[in-house]
Structure formats: C-alpha cells, structure tokens
Short mmCIF file of C-alpha atoms in Angstrom, two decimals:
data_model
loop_
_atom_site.label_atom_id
_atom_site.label_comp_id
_atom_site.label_asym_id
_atom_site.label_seq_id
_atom_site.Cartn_x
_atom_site.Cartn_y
_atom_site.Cartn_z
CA UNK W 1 0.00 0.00 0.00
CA UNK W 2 1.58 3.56 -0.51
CA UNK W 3 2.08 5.90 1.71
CA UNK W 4 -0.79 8.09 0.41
CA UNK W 5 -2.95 5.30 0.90
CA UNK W 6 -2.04 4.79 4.27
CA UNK W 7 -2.86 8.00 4.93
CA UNK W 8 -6.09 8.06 3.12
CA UNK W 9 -6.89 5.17 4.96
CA UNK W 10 -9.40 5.28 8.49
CA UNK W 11 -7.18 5.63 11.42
CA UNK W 12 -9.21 3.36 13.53
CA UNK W 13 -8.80 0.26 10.96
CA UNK W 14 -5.00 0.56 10.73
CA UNK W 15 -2.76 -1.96 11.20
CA UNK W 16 0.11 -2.56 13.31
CA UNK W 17 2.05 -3.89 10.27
CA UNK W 18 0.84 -0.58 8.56
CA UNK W 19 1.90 1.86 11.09
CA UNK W 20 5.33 0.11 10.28
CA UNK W 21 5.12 0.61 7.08
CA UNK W 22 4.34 4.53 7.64
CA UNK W 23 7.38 4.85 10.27
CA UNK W 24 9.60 2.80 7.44
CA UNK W 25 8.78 5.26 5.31
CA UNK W 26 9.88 8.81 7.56
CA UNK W 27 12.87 6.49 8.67
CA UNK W 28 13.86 5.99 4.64
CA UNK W 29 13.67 9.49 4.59
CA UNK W 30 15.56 10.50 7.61
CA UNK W 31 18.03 8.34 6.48
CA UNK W 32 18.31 10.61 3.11
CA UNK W 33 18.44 13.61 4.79
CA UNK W 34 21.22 12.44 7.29
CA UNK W 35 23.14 11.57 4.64
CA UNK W 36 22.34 14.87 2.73
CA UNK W 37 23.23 16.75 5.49
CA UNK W 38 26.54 15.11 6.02
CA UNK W 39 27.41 15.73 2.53
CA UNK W 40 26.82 19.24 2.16
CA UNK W 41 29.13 19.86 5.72
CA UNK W 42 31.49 18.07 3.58
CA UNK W 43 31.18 19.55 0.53
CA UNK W 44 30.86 22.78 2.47
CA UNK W 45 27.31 23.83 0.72
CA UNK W 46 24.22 24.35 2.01
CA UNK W 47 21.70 20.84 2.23
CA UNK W 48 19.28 20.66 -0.47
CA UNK W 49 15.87 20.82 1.50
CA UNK W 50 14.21 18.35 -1.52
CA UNK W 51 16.61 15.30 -0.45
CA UNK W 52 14.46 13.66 1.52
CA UNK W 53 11.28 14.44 0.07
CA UNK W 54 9.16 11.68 0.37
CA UNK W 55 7.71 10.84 -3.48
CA UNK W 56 4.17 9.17 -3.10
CA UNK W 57 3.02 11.81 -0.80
CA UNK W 58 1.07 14.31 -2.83
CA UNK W 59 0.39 16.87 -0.52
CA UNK W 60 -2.13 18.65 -1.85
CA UNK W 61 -4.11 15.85 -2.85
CA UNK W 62 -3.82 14.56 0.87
CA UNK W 63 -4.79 17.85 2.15
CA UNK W 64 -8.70 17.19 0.38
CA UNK W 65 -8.79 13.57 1.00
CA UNK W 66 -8.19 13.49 4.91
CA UNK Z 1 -5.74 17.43 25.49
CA UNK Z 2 -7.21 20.12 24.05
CA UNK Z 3 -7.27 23.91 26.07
CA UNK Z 4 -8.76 24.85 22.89
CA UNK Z 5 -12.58 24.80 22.70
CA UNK Z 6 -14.46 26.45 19.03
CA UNK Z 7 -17.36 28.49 19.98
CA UNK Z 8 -19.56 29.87 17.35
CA UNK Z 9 -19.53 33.59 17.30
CA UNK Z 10 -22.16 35.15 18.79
CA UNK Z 11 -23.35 38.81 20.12
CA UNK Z 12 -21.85 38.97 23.49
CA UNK Z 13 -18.44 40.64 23.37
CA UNK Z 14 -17.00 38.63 26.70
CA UNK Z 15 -16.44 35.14 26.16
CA UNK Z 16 -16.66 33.98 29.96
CA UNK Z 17 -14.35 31.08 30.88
CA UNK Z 18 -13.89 30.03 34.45
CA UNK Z 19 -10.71 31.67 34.98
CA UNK Z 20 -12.77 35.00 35.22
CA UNK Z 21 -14.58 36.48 38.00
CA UNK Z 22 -18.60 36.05 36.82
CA UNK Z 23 -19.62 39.53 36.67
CA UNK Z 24 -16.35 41.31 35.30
CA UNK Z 25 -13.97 40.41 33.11
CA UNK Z 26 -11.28 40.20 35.66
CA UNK Z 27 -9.01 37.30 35.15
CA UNK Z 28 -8.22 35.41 38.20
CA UNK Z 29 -6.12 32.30 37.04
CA UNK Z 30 -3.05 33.28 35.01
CA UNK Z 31 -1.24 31.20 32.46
CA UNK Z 32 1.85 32.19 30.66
CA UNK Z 33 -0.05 33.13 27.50
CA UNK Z 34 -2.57 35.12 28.76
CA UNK Z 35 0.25 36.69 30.97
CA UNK Z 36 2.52 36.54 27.64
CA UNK Z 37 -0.81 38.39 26.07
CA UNK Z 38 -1.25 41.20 28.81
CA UNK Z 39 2.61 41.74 28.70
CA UNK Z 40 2.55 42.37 24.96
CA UNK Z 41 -0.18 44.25 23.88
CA UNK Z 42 -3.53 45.25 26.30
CA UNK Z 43 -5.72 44.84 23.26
CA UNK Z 44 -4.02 42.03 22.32
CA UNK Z 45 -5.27 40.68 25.71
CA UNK Z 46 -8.93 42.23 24.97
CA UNK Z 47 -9.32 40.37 21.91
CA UNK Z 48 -7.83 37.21 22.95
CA UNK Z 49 -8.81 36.58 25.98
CA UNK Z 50 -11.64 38.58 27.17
CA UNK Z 51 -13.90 38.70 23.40
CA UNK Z 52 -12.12 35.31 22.40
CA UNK Z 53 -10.80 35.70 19.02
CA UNK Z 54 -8.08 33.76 17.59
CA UNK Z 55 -7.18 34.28 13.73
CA UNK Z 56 -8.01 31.33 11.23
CA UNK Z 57 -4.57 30.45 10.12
CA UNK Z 58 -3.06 30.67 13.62
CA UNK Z 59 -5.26 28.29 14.77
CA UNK Z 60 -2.87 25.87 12.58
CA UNK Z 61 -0.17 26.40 14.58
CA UNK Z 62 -1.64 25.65 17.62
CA UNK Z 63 -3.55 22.68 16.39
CA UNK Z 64 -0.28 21.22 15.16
CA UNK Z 65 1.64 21.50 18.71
CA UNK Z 66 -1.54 20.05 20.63
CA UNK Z 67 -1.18 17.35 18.12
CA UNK Z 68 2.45 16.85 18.54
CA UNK Z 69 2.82 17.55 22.12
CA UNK Z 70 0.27 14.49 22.62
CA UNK Z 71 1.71 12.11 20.49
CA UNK Z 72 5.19 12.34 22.26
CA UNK Z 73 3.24 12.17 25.69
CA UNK Z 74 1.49 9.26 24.42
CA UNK Z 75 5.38 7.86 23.38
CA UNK Z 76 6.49 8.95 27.42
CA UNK Z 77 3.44 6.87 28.91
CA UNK Z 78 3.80 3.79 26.96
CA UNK Z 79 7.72 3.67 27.87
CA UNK Z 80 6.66 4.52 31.40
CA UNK Z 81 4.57 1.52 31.44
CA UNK Z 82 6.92 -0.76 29.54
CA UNK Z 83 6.68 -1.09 26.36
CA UNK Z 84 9.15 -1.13 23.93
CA UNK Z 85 10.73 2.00 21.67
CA UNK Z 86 8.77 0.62 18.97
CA UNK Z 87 5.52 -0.16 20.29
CA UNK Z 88 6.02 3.35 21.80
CA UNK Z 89 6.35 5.34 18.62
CA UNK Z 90 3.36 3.18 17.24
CA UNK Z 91 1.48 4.26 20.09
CA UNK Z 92 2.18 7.79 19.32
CA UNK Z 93 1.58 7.32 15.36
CA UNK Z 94 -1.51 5.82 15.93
CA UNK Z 95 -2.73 8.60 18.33
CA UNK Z 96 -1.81 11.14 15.74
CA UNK Z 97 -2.74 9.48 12.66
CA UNK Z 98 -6.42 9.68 14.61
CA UNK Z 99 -6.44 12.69 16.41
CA UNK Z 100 -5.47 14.76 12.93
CA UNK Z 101 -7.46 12.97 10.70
CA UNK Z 102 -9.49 16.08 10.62
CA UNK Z 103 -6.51 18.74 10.60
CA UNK Z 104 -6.60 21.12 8.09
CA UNK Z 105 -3.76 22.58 6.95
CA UNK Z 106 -2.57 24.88 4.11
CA UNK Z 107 0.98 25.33 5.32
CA UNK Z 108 3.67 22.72 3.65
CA UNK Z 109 5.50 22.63 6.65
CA UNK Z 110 2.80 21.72 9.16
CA UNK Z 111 0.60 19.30 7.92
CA UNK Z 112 -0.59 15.90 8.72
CA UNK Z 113 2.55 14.29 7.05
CA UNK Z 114 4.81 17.20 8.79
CA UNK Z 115 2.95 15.96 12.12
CA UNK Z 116 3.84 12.19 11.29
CA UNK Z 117 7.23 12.90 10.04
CA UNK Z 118 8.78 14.78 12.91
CA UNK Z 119 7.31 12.62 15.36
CA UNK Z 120 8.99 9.36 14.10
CA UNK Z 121 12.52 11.67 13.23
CA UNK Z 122 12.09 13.10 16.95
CA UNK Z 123 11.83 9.68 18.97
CA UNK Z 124 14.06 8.12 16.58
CA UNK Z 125 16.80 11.34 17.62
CA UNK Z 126 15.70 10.51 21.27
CA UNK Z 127 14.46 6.83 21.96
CA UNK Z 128 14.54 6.54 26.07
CA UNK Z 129 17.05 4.35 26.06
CA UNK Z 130 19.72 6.61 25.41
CA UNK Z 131 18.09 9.84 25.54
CA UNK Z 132 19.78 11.58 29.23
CA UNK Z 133 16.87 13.12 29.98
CA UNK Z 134 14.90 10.77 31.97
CA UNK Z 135 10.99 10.83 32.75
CA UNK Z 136 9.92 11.22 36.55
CA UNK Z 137 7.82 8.58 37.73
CA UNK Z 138 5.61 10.09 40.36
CA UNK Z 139 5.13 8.58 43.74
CA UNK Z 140 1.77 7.10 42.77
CA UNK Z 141 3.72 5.09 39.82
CA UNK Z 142 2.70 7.48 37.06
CA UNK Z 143 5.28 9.07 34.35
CA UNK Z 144 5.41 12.76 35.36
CA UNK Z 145 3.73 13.79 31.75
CA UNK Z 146 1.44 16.49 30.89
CA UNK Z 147 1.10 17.55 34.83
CA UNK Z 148 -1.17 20.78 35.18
CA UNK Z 149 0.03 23.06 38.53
CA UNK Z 150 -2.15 25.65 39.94
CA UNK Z 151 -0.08 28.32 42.85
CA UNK Z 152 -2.05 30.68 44.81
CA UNK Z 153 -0.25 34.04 44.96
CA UNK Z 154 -0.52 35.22 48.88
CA UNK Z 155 -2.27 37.36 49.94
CA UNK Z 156 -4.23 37.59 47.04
CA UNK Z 157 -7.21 35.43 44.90
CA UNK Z 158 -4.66 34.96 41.98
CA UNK Z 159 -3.89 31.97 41.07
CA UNK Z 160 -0.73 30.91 38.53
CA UNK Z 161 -1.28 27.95 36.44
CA UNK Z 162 -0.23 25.84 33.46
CA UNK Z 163 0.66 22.27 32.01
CA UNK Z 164 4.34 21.01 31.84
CA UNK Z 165 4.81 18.82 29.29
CA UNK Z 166 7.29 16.40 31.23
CA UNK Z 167 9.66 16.22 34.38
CA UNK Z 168 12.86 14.85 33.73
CA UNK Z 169 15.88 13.77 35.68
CA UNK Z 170 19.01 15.13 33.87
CA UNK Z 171 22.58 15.19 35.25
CA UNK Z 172 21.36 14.39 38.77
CA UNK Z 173 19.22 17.24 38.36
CA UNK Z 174 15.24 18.30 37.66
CA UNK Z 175 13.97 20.14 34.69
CA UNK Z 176 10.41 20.45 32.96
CA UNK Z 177 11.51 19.43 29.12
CA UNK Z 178 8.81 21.16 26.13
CA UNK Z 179 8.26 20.83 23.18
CA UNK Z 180 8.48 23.44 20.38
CA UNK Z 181 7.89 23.88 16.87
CA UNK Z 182 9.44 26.77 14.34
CA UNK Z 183 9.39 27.39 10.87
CA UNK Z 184 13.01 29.24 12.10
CA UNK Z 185 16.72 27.87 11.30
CA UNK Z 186 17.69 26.41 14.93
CA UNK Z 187 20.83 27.83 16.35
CA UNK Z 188 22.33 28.66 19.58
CA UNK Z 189 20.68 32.09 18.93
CA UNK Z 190 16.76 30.78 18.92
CA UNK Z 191 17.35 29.92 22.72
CA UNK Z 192 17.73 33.47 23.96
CA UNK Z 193 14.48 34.45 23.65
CA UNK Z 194 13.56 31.98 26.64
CA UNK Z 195 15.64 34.28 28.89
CA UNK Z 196 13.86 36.01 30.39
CA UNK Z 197 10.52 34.71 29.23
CA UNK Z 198 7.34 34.43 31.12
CA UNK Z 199 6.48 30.46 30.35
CA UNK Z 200 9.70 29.15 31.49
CA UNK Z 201 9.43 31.51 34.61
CA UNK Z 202 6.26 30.18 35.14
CA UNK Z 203 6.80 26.56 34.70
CA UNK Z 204 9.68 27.27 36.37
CA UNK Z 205 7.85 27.84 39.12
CA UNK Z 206 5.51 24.99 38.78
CA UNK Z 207 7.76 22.46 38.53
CA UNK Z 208 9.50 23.86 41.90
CA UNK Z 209 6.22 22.98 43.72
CA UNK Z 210 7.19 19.34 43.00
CA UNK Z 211 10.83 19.29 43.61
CA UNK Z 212 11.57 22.83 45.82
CA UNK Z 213 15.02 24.14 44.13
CA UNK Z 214 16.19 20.83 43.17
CA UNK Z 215 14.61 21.73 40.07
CA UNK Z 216 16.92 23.94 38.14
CA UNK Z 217 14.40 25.16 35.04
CA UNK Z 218 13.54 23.84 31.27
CA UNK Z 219 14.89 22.04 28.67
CA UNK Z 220 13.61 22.70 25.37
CA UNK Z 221 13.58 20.27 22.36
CA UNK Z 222 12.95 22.68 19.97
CA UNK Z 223 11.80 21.07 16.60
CA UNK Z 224 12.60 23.31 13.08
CA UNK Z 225 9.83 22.17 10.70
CA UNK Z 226 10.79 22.75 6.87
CA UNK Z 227 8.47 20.88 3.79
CA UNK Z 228 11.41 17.73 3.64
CA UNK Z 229 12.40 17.83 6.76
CA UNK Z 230 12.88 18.13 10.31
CA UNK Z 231 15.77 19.81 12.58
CA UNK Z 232 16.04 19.05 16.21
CA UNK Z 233 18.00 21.35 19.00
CA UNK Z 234 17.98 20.77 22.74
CA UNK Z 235 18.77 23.56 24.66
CA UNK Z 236 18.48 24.62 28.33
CA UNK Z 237 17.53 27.56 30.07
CA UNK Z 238 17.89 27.91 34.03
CA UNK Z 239 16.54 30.67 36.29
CA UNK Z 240 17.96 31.20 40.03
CA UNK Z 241 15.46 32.11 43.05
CA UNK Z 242 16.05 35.64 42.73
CA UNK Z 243 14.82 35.69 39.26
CA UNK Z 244 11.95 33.60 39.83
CA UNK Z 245 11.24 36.29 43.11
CA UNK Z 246 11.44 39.42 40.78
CA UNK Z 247 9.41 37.32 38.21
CA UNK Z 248 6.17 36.86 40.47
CA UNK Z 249 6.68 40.53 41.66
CA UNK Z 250 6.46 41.06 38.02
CA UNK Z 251 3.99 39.20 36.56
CA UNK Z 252 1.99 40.32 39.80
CA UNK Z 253 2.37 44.30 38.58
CA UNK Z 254 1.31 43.02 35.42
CA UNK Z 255 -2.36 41.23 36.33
CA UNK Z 256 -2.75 44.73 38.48
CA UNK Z 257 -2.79 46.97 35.24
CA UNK Z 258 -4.82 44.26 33.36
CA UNK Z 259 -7.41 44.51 36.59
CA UNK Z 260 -7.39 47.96 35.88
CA UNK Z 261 -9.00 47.98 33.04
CA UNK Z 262 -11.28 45.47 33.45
CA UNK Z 263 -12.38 47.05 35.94
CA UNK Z 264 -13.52 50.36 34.13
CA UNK Z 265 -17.12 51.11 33.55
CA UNK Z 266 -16.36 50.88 29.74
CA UNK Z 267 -13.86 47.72 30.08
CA UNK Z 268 -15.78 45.33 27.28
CA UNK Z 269 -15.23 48.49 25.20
CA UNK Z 270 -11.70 47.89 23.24
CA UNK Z 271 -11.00 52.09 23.96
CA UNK Z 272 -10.53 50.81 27.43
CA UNK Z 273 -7.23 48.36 26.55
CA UNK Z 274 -4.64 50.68 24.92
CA UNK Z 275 -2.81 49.71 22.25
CA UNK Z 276 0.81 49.06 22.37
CA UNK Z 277 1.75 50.06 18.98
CA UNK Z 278 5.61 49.11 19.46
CA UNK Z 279 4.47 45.27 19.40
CA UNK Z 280 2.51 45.12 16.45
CA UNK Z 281 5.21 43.53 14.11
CA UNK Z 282 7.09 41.92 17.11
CA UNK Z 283 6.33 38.29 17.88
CA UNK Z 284 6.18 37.45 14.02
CA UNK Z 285 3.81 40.01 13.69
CA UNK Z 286 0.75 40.54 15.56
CA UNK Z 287 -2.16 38.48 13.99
CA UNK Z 288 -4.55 41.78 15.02
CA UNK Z 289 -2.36 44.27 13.28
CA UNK Z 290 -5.12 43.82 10.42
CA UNK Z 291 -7.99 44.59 12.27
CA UNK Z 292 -6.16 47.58 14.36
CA UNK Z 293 -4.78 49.15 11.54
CA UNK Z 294 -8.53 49.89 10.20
CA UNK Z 295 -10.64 52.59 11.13
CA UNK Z 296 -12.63 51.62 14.28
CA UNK Z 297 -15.86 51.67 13.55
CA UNK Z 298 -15.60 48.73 10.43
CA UNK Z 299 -12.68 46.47 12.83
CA UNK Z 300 -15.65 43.66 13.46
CA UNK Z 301 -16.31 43.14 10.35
CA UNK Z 302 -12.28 42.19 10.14
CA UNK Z 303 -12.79 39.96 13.17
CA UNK Z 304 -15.77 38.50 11.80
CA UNK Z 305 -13.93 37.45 8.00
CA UNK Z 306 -10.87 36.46 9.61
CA UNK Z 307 -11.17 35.38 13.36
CA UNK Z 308 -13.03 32.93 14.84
CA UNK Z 309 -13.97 32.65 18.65
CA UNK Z 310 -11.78 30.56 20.57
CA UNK Z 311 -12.00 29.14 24.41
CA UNK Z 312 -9.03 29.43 26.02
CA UNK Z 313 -9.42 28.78 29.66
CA UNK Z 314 -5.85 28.54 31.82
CA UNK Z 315 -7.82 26.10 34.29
CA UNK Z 316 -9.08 22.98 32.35
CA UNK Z 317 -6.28 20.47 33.21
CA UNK Z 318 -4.75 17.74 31.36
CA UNK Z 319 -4.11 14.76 33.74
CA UNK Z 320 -5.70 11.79 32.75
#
C-alpha cells in the first residue's frame, strides 16, 4: 500500500504492520536527509531541502482527501 | 488534550471562561499566554482573551503543537509503562494518525505528514534508552507527563497555572523538558528568547512545587519544521530564586494593570485596553495588526472574515 494510501486510509482500521510501514517510510527518509546533510558539511554547501522528500506523498491531494 | 474549545460567534463581546470572576472580566487564574498576552499588547489581551478571538490560520499552529505535544506524551506513557521503543512510537503514530485525521492545513510545513514525520525523526533522535533526559515517575507510579500546577499568589485570589509537558531527571538534576515547533533555522541564537521569558518563569515555578530548588528550570527540544524535513536542537535555560522572586513581583504588577482595566465602567469596550503600537510587528507580527490598523468603527467586520472565537481557559487540566 503507498504511503498516500495509508494515509487516506481510516485511522481506527490501521494496522500494526501498517503503522510500520508509515514509520519505514519517515525512517527511509531521515536516512536521506542524514546523509544529505553530512554531505553538504562536507562539501561545504548548504543541504538541499528536496533530499528527503518523500515521493508518493502528494500533498495537496492529501490535504482534500483526509 | 485540548485547552482549545471552538465556539460559534455570537453577540456577546466577553467570552466567559472560568478563569474569570462572573460579573467582570477580571481574570483570576493566570497562564503564561494570557500573561505573555497582557505583557505584549492590552488589546491584544482584549481580543484574545476577554472577546475570544483567535485568527483562522493561527489556529494551525496551535492545532499542530496540541497534536504533537500528545503524540510524544502518548510515546512517554507507553515507555513509562513498559513497552518497547517501537511499540512506543506506534502508540504515538496511531494517536496522531487519529487525532489529525481532521486537521486542516494549508501550510507545507505543518501538515498531517509534517505531524507524522517529525514525530517518528524526533523519537528516533531521542528513543529513552539513550536519551539523558529521563521521565519522573511520580510517587503514585505514574510518568510525570502532561502535569497541570495551579499556585495561589498570597495574599491575594490569583492563582498561577499551566501544564508542563514532562519532568525529567538530567545530570542528577530536575527540569520540565517542552516541546516546540518553528518554521526558524535552529541555532544557539533561537534559545535566547527563553531568557527572560514568562512560560519558562512560570513553569519554572511549577515544577519547583514538585521538587523545591532541586529543580533547576527547562529544557527545550525545539523542533525546526521545513516541507522535507525536520531539525532538532535541545537547549536549556535555568533561572535562580532571585529571578523567579522578581518574576512573580512582576507578573503580579502586570495582572494589576490588566485589573485595571477590566475594571472600568467601559472595560468590554476595546477604547478601554490601549494599544501598544511598538508590538505590532514583534512576535512574528501581531495576527490583530489587520484589524487595528482599520478605522474603528468597520474592525468587526475584520474579526468576523478572519477570526473565529476561541475558548481558552488557563484552568481545564490535562491529567488523565
């Protein structure tokens, strides 16, 4: 299920294996923006704030379907 | 968890809550932000407190911190009674998963996914296992989370009052630990403005009811909130007896003017709560600058388009 479907989805019939899936999903993209961060101290430049943008998510859309 | 109560608007100007006297609009129970209100602006304090209006999109902000502030408490009271880190933060998800699934938002960077994202990267940067700031348990077996205190000021019918998030044991040492959320860079530099500032004085105070002057003031987990991501920064801010002595006298001076004038014949008139003009683009702007910058006579129908009325009542608790 994507992530925008696990959103879209009733909060009372969620899943424990679906919560999972949702915290996978931030972890994935703390994990980018760790490493993005480390890079630009590196590479002494500034982080680009789109590296750990999280794809399915269409935020607009999820703003009018919650 | 909510201090926040929607009221539909209607004709009478005072919005009573109980932390009022019931025939004046004389505030008896003090919080930090109606303190924090009085301090900044008089009207300010009119319109929030006394007629009840809070603007449309700030109510975003606030929804967003209730949110997040009970999801981590949610996290604290499942480790307190034993669960795992991740049964924890699935607690906590599924709390805020529910509790927002009405939350409407049009900002990017606090939104339901904004909400679930910096939770998970937040207990994730502190799990309780290695995070050094440890969570009270209370005598009666209960994790010291979300604890409302209430102080009578002698000599007076005052009361102080207000909600710490969380007591913590750090360094052989007590502080309250809370929660914020910025749109702001986090440096060094965004601590200062807790010093001197009138919530950390105040819980300050609270938590000293608890632990005398073993407890040394706040630590704040401050949480930056951009589109992608999330930023954490833990800072600390102390305050020694003296201070907290010249804070009361101080916040005491301060409930005197606001009694003042409520206690004019013409005090649900705004005329009666000056204006202080050299706030209205402090404090990332006042939210009321639109309606005082119009001629008096059309301000309601400013209020009306872009304020709705708002409860906010220092003296509805939070313990469960």
């Amino acid at each position: 299920m994507t992530l925008q479907a696990l959103f879209d989805k009733d909060p009372a019939l969620i899943s424990d294996t679906e919560i999972d899936q949702i915290v996978n999903s931030m972890r994935e993209a703390r994990r980018l923006w760790a490493l993005e961060e480390s890079s630009a101290k590196t590479q002494g430049r500034k982080p680009n704030p789109h590296a750990a943008k999280l794809p399915p998510i269409d935020l607009d859309e999820l703003e009018i379907k919650i | 968890m909510s201090d926040l109560l929607l009221v539909p608007v209607g004709s009478s100007a005072w919005l009573h809550n109980s932390s009022f006297q019931s025939d004046a609009p004389v505030q008896l129970a003090w919080d930090s932000t109606s303190l924090r209100l009085m301090m900044e602006c008089p009207r300010k304090y009119y319109y929030t407190m006394i007629e009840g209006w809070r603007a449309k999109h700030e109510s975003v902000h606030l929804t967003f911190g209730l949110l997040y502030h009970a999801a981590l408490e949610e996290y604290d009271r499942a480790r307190a009674l034993g669960l795992d880190h991740t049964a924890g933060l699935r607690s906590a998800v599924r709390l805020a998963l529910s509790s927002s699934k009405d939350f409407r938002s049009d900002l990017p960077q606090k939104n339901r996914l904004t909400l679930i994202r910096s939770i998970v990267w937040y207990l994730d940067a502190f799990p309780a296992e290695t995070d050094p700031a440890k969570t009270v348990i209370l005598a009666n077996g209960q994790p010291a989370v979300e604890l409302s205190f209430r102080l009578l000021i002698p000599g007076t019918e005052l009361t102080l009052c207000g909600h710490l998030d969380r007591l913590v044991e750090y360094a052989q040492n007590y502080y309250w630990l809370d929660h914020k959320t910025t749109k702001s860079t986090l440096s060094a530099e965004y601590f200062l403005k807790y010093s001197p500032d009138a919530q950390v004085s105040l819980y300050t105070v609270g938590g000293q009811i608890v632990y005398g002057h073993k407890l040394l003031g706040g630590i704040i987990d401050a949480a930056q909130l951009a589109v992608n991501f999330t930023r954490f920064l833990r800072g600390f801010t102390h305050r020694t007896p003296g201070q907290l002595d010249e804070w009361l006298g101080n916040a005491k001076q301060w409930i005197d003017l606001a009694h003042h004038y409520a206690q004019q014949e013409d005090s649900l008139e705004t005329s009666a709560w000056p204006m202080n003009e050299m706030s209205c683009d402090k404090f990332n702007g006042c939210p009321f600058r639109s309606v005082c910058s119009r001629d008096p006579a059309v301000r309601e129908i400013y209020l009306q388009a872009d304020f709705h009325k708002v409860v906010w009542d220092p003296l509805r608790t939070r313990e469960v």
